[in-house]
Tab-separated table of N, CA, C and O in Angstrom:
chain	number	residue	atom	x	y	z
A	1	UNK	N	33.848	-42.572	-148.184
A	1	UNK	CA	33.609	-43.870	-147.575
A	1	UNK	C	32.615	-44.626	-148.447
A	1	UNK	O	31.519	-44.151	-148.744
A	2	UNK	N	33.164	-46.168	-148.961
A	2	UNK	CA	31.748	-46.376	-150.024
A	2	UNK	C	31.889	-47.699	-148.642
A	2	UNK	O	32.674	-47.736	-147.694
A	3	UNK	N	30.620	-48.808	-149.099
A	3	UNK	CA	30.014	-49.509	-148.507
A	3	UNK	C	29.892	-50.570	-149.630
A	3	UNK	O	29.695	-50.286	-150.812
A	4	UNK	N	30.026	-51.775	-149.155
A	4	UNK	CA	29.910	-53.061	-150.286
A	4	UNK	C	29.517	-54.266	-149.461
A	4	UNK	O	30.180	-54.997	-148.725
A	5	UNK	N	28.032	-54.253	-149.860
A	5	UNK	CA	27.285	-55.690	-149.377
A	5	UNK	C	27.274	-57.165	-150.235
A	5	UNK	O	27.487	-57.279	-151.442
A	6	UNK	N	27.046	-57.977	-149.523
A	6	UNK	CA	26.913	-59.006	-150.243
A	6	UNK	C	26.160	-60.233	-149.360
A	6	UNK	O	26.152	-59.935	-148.166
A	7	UNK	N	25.757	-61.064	-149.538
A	7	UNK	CA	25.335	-62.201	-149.253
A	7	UNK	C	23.800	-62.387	-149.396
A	7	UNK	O	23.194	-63.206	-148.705
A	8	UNK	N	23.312	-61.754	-150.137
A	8	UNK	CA	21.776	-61.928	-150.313
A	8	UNK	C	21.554	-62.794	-151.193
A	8	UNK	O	22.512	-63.424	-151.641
A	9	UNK	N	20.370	-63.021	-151.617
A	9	UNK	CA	19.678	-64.441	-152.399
A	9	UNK	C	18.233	-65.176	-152.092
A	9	UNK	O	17.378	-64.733	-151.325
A	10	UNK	N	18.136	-66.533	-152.941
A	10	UNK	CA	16.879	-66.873	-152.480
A	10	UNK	C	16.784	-67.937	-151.336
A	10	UNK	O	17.688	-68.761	-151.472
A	11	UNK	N	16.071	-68.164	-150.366
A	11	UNK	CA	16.165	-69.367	-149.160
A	11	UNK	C	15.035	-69.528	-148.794
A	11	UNK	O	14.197	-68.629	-148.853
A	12	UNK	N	14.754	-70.927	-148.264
A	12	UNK	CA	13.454	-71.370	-148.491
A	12	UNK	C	13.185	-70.257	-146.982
A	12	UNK	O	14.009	-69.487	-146.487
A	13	UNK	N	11.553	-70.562	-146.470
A	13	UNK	CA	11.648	-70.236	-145.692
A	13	UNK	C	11.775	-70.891	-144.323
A	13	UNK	O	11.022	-71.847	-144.135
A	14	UNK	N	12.919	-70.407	-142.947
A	14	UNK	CA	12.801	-71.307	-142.269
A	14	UNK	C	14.113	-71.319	-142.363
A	14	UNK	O	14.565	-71.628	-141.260
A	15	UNK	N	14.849	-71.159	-143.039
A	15	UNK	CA	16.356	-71.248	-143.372
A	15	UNK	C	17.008	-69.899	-143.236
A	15	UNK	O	16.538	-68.963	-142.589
A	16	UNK	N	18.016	-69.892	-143.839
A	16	UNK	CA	19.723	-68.770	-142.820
A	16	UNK	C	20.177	-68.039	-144.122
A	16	UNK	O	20.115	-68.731	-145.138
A	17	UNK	N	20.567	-66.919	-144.247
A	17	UNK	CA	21.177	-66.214	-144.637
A	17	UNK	C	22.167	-65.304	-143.843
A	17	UNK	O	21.636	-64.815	-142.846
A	18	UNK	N	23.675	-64.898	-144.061
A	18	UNK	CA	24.447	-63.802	-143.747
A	18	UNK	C	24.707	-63.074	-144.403
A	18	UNK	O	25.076	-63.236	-145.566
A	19	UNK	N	24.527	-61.641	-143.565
A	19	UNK	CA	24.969	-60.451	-145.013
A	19	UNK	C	26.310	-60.500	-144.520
A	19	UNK	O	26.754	-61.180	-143.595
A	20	UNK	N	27.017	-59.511	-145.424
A	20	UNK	CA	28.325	-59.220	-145.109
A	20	UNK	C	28.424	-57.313	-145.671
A	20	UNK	O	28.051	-56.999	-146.801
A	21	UNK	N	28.945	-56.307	-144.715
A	21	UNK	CA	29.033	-55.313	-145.926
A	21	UNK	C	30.217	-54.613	-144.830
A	21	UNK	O	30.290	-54.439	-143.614
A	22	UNK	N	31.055	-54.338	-146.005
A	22	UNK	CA	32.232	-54.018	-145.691
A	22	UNK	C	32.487	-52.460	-146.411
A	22	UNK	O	32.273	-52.071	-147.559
A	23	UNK	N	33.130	-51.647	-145.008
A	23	UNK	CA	33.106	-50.264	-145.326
A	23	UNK	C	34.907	-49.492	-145.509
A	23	UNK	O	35.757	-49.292	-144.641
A	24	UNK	N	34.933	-49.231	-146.952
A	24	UNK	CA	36.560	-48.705	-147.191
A	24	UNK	C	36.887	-47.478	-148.011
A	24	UNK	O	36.185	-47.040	-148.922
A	25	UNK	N	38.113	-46.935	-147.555
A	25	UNK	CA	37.940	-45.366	-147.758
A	25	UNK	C	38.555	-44.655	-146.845
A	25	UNK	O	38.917	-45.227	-145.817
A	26	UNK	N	38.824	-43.143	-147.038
A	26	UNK	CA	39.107	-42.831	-146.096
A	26	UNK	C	38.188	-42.755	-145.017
A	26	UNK	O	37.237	-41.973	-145.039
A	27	UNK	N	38.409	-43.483	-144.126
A	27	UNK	CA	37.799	-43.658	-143.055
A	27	UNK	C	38.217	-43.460	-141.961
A	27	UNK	O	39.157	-44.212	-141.703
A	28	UNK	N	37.898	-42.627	-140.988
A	28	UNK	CA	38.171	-42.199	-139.617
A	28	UNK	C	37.801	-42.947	-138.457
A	28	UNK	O	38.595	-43.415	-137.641
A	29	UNK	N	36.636	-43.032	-138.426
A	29	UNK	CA	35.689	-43.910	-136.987
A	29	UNK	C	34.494	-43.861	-137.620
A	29	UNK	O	34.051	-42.784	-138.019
A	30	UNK	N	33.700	-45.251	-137.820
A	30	UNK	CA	32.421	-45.647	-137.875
A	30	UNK	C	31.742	-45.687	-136.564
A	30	UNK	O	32.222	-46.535	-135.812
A	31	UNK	N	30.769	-45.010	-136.087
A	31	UNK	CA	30.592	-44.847	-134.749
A	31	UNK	C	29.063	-46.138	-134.728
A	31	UNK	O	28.673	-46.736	-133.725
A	32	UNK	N	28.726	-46.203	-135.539
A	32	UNK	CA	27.079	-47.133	-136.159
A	32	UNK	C	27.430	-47.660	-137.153
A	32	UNK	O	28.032	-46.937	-137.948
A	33	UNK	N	27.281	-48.655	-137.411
A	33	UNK	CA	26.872	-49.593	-138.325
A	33	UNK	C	25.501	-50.412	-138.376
A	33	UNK	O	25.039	-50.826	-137.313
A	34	UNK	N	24.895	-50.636	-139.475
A	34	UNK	CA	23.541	-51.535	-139.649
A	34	UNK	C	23.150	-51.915	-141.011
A	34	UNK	O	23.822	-51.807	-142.037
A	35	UNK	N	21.898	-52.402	-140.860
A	35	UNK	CA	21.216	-52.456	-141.664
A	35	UNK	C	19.782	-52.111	-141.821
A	35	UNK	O	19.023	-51.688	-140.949
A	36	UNK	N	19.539	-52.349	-143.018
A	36	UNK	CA	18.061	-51.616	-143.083
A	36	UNK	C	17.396	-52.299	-144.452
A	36	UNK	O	17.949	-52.478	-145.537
A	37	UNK	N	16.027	-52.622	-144.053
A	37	UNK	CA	15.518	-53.077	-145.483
A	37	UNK	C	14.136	-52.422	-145.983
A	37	UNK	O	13.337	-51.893	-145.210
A	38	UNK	N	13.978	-52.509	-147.195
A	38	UNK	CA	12.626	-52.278	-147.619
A	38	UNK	C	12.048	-52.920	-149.031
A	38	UNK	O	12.400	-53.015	-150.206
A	39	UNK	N	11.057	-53.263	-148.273
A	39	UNK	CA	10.306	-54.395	-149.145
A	39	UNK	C	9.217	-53.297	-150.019
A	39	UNK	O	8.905	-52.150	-149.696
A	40	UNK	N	8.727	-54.190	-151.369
A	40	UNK	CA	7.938	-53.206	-152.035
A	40	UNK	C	7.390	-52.257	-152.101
A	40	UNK	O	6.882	-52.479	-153.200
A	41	UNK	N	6.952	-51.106	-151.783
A	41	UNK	CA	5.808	-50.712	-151.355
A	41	UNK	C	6.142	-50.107	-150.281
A	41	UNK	O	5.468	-49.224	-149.751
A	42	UNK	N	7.162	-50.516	-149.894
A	42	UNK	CA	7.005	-49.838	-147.781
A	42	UNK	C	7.860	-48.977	-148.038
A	42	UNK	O	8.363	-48.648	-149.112
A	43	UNK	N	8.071	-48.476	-146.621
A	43	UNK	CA	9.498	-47.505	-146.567
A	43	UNK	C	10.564	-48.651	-146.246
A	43	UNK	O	10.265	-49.844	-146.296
A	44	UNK	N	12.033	-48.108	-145.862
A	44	UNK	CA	13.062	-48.348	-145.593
A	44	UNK	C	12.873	-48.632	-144.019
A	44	UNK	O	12.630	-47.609	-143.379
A	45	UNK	N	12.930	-49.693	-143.354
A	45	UNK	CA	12.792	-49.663	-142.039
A	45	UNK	C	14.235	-50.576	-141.515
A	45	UNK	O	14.562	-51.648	-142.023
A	46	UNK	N	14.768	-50.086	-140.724
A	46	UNK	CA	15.691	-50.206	-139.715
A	46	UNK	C	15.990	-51.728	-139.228
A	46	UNK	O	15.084	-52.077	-138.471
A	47	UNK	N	16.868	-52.651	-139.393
A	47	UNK	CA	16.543	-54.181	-139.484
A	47	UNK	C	17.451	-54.093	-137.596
A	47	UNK	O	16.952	-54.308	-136.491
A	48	UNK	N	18.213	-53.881	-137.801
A	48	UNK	CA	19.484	-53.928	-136.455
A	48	UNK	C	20.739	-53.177	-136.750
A	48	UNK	O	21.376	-53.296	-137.797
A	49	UNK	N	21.092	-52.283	-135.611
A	49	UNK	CA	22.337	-51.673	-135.788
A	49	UNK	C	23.436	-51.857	-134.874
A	49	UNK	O	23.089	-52.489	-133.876
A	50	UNK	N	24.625	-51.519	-134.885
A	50	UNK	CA	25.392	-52.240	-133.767
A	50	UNK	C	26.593	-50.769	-134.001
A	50	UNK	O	27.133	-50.368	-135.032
A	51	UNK	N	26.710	-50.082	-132.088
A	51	UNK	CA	28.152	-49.613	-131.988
A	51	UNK	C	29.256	-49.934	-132.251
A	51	UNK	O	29.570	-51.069	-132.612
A	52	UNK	N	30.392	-48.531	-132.045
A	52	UNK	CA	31.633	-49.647	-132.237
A	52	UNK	C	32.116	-50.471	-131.082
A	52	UNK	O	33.048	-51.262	-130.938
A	53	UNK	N	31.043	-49.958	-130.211
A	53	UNK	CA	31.537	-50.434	-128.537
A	53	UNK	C	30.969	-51.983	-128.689
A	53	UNK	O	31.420	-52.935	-128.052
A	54	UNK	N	29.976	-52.046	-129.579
A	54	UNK	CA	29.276	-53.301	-129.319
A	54	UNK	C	27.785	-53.828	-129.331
A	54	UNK	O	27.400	-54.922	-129.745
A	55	UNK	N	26.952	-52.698	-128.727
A	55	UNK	CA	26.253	-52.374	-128.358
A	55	UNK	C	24.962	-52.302	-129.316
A	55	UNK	O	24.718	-51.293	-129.978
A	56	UNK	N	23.990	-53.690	-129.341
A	56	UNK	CA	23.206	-53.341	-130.573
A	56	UNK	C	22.185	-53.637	-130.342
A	56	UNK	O	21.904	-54.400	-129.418
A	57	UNK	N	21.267	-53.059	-131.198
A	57	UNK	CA	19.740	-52.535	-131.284
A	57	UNK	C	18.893	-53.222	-132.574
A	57	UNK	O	19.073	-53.108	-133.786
A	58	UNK	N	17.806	-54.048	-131.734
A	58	UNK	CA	16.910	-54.698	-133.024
A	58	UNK	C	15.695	-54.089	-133.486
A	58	UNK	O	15.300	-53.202	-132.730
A	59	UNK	N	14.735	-54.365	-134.848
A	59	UNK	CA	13.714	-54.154	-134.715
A	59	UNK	C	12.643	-55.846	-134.266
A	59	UNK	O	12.922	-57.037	-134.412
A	60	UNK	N	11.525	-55.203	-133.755
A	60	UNK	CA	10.869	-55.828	-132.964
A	60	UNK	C	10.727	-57.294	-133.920
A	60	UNK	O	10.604	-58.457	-133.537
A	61	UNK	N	10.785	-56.832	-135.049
A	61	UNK	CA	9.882	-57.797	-135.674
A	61	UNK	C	11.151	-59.658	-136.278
A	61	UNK	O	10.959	-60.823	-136.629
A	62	UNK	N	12.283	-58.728	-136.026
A	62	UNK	CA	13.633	-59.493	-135.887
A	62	UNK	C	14.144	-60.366	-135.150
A	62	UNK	O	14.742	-61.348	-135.591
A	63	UNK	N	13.867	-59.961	-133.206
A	63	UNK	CA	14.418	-59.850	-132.358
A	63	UNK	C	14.383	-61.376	-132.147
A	63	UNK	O	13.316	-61.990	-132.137
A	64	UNK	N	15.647	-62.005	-131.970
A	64	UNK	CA	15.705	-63.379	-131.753
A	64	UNK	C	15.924	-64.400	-132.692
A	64	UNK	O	16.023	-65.612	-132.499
A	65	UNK	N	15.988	-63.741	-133.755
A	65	UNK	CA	16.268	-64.353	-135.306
A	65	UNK	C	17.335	-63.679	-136.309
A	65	UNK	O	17.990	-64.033	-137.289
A	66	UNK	N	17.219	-62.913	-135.798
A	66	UNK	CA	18.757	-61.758	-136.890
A	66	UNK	C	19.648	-61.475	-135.391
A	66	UNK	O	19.359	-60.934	-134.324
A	67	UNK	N	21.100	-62.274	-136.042
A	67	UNK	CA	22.163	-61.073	-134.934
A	67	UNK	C	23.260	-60.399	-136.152
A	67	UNK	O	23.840	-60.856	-137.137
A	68	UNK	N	23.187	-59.254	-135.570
A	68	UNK	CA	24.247	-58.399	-136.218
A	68	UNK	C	25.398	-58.632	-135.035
A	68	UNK	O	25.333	-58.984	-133.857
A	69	UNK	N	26.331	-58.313	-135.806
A	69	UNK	CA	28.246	-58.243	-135.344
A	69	UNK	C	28.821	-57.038	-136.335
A	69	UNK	O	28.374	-56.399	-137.288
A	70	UNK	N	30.119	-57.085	-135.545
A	70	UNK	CA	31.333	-56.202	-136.639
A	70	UNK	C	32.156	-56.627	-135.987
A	70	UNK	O	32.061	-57.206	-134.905
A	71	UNK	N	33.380	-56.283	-136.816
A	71	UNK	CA	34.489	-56.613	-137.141
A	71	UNK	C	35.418	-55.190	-136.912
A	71	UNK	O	36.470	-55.104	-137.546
A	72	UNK	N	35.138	-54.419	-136.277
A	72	UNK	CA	35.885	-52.712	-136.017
A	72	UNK	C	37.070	-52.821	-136.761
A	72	UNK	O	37.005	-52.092	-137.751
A	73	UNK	N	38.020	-53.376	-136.690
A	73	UNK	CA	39.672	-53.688	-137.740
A	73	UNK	C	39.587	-53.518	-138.743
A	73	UNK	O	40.280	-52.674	-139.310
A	74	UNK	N	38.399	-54.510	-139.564
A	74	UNK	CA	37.833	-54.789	-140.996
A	74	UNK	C	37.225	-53.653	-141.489
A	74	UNK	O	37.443	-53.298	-142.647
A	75	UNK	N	36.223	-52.814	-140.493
A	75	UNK	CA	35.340	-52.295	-140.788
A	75	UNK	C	33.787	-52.695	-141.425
A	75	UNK	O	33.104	-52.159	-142.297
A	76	UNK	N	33.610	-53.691	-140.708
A	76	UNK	CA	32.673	-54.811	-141.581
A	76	UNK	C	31.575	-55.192	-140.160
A	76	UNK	O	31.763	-55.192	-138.943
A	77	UNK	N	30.563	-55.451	-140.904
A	77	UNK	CA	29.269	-55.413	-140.594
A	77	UNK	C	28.576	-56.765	-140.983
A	77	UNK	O	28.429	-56.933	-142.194
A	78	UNK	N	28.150	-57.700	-140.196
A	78	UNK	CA	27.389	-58.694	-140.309
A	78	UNK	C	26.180	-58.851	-140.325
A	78	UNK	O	25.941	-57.754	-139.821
A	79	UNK	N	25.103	-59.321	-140.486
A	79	UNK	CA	23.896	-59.642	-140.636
A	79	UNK	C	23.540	-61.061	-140.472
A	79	UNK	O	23.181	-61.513	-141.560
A	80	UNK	N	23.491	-62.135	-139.317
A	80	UNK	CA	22.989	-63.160	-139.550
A	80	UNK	C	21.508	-63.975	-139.375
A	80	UNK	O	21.182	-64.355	-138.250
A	81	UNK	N	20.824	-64.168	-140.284
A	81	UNK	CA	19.361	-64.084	-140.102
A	81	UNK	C	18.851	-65.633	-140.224
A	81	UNK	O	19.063	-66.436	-141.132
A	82	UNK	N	18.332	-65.744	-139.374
A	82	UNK	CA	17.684	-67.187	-139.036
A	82	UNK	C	15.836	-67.274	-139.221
A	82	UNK	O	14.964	-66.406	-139.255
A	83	UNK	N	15.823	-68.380	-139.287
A	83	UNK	CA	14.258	-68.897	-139.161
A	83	UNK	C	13.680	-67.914	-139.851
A	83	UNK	O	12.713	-67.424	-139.267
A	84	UNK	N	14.049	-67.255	-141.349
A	84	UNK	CA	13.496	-66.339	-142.121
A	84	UNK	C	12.354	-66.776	-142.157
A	84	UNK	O	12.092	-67.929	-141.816
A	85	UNK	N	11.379	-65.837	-142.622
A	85	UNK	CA	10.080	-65.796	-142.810
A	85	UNK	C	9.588	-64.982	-144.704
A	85	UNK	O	10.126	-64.041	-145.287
A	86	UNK	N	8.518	-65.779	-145.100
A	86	UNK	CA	8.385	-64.952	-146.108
A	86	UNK	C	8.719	-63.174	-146.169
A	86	UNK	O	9.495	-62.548	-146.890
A	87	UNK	N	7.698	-62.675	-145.003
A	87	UNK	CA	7.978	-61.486	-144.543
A	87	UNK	C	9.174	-60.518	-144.281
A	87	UNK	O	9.189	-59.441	-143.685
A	88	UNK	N	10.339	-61.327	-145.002
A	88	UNK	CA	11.669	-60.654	-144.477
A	88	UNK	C	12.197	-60.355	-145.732
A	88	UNK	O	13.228	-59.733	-145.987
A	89	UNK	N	11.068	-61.057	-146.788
A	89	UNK	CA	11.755	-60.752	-147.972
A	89	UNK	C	11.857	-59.292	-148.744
A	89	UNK	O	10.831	-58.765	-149.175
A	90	UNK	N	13.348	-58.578	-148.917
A	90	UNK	CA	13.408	-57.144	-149.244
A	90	UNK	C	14.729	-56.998	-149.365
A	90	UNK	O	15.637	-57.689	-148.903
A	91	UNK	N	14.760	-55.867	-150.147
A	91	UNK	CA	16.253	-55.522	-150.425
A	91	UNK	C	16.946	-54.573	-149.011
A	91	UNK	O	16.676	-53.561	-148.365
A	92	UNK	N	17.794	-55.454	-149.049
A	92	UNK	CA	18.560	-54.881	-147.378
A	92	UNK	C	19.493	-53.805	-147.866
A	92	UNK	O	19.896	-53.790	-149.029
A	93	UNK	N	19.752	-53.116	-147.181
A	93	UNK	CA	20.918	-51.988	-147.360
A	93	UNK	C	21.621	-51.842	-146.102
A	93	UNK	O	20.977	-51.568	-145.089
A	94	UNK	N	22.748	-51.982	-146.067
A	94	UNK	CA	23.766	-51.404	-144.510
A	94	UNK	C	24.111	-50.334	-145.027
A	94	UNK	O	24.480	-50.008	-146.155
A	95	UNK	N	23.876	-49.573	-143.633
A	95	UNK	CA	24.383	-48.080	-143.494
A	95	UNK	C	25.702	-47.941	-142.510
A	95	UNK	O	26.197	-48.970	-142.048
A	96	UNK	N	26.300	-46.556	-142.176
A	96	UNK	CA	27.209	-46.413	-140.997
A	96	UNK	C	26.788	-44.880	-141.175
A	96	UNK	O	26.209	-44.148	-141.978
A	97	UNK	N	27.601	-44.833	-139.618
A	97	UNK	CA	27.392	-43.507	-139.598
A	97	UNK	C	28.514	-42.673	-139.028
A	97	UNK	O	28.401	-42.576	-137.806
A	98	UNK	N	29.387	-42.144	-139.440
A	98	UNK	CA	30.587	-41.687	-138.913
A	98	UNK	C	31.585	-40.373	-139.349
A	98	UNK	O	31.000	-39.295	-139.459
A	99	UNK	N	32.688	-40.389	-139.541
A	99	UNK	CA	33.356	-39.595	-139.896
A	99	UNK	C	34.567	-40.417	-141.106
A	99	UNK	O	35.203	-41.471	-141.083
A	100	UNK	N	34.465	-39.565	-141.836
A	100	UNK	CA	35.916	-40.116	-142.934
A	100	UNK	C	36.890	-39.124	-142.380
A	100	UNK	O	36.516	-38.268	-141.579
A	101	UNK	N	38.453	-39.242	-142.892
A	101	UNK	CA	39.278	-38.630	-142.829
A	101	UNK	C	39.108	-37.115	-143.168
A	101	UNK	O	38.523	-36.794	-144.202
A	102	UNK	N	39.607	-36.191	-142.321
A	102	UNK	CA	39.148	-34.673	-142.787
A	102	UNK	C	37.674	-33.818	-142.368
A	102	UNK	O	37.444	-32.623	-142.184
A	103	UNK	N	36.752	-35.151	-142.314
A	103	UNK	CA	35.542	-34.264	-141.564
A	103	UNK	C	35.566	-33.943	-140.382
A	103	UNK	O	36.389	-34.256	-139.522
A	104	UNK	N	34.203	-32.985	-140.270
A	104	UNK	CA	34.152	-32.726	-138.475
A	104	UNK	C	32.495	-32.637	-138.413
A	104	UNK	O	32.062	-31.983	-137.465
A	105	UNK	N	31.375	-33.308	-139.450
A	105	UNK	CA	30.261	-33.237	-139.329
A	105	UNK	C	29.961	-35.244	-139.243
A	105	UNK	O	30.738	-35.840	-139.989
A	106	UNK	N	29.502	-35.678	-138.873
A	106	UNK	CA	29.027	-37.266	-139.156
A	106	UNK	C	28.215	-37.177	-140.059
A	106	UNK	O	27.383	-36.276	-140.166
A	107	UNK	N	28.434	-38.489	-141.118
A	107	UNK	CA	27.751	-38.668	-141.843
A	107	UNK	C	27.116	-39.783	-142.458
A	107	UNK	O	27.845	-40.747	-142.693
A	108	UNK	N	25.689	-39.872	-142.829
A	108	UNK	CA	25.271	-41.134	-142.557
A	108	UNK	C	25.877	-41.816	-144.470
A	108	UNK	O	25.893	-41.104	-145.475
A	109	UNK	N	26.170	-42.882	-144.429
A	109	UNK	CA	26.738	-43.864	-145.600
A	109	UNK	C	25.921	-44.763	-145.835
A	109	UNK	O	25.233	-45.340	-144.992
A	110	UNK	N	25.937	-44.999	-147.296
A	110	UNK	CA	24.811	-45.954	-147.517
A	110	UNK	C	25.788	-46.813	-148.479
A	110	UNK	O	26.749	-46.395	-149.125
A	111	UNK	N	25.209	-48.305	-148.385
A	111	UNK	CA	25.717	-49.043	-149.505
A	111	UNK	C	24.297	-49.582	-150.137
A	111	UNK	O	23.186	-49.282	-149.701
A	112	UNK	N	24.600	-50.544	-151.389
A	112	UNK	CA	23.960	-50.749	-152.476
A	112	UNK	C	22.885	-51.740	-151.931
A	112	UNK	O	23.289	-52.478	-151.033
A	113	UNK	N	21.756	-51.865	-152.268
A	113	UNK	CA	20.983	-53.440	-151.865
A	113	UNK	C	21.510	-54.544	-151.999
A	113	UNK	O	22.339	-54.703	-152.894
A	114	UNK	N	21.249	-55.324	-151.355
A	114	UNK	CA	21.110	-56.890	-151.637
A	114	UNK	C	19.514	-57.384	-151.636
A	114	UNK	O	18.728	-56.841	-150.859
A	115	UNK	N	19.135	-58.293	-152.418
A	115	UNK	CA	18.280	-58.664	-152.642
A	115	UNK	C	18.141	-59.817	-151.616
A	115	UNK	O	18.971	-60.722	-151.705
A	116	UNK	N	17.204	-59.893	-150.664
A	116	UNK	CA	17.279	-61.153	-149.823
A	116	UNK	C	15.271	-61.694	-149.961
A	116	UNK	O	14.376	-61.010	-149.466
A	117	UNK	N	15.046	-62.941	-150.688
A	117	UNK	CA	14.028	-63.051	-151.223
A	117	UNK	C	13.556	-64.973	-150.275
A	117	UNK	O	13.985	-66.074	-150.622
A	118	UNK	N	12.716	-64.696	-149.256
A	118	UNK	CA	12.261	-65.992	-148.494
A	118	UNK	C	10.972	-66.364	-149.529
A	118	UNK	O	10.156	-65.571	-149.999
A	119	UNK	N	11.053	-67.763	-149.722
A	119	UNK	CA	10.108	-68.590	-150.191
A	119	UNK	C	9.277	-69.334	-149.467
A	119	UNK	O	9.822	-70.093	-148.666
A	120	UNK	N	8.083	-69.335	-149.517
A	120	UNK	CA	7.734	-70.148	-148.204
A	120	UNK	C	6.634	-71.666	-148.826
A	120	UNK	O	6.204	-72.489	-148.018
């Protein structure tokens, strides 16, 4: 299962960005999808993740300004982030977490960064 993001860049701050990351392969059931970012210095922290039921989970520091979606058919994972803040600036990564064709353990998937860089 690989993972392919895209929509990162520079935006002032105050302004919108959407990720997009789309998951293909043999693929069975993505049971999680998300994202996750980490800025210089920090760890990798957890941005919002979303079931396949629907069902999604923010971090605090997000909540009301980033909505995640999917696309279950596509296999695709959204990110839409509003009223950015300098503070959001970091390379994002979407993960999933599921099964490919042939397994019977879940496994967590990572795709590549995007660079998402607020100016303020």
């Amino acid at each position: 299962v690989q993972l392919q993001a895209s929509g990162g860049g520079l935006v002032q701050a105050g302004g919108s960005v959407r990720l997009s990351c789309a998951a293909s392969g043999s693929i069975f059931t993505l049971n999680v999808m998300g994202w996750y970012r980490q800025a210089p210095g920090k760890q990798r922290d957890l941005v919002a993740d979303i079931t396949s039921g629907g069902s999604a989970n923010y971090a605090d520091s997000v909540k009301g300004r980033f909505t995640i979606s999917r696309d279950n058919a596509k296999n695709t994972v959204f990110l839409q982030m509003n009223s950015l803040k300098p503070e959001d600036t970091a390379v994002y990564y979407c993960s999933a977490q599921g099964f490919a064709v042939g397994d019977y353990v879940q496994t967590d998937y990572w795709g590549q960064g995007t660079q998402v860089t607020v100016s303020s």
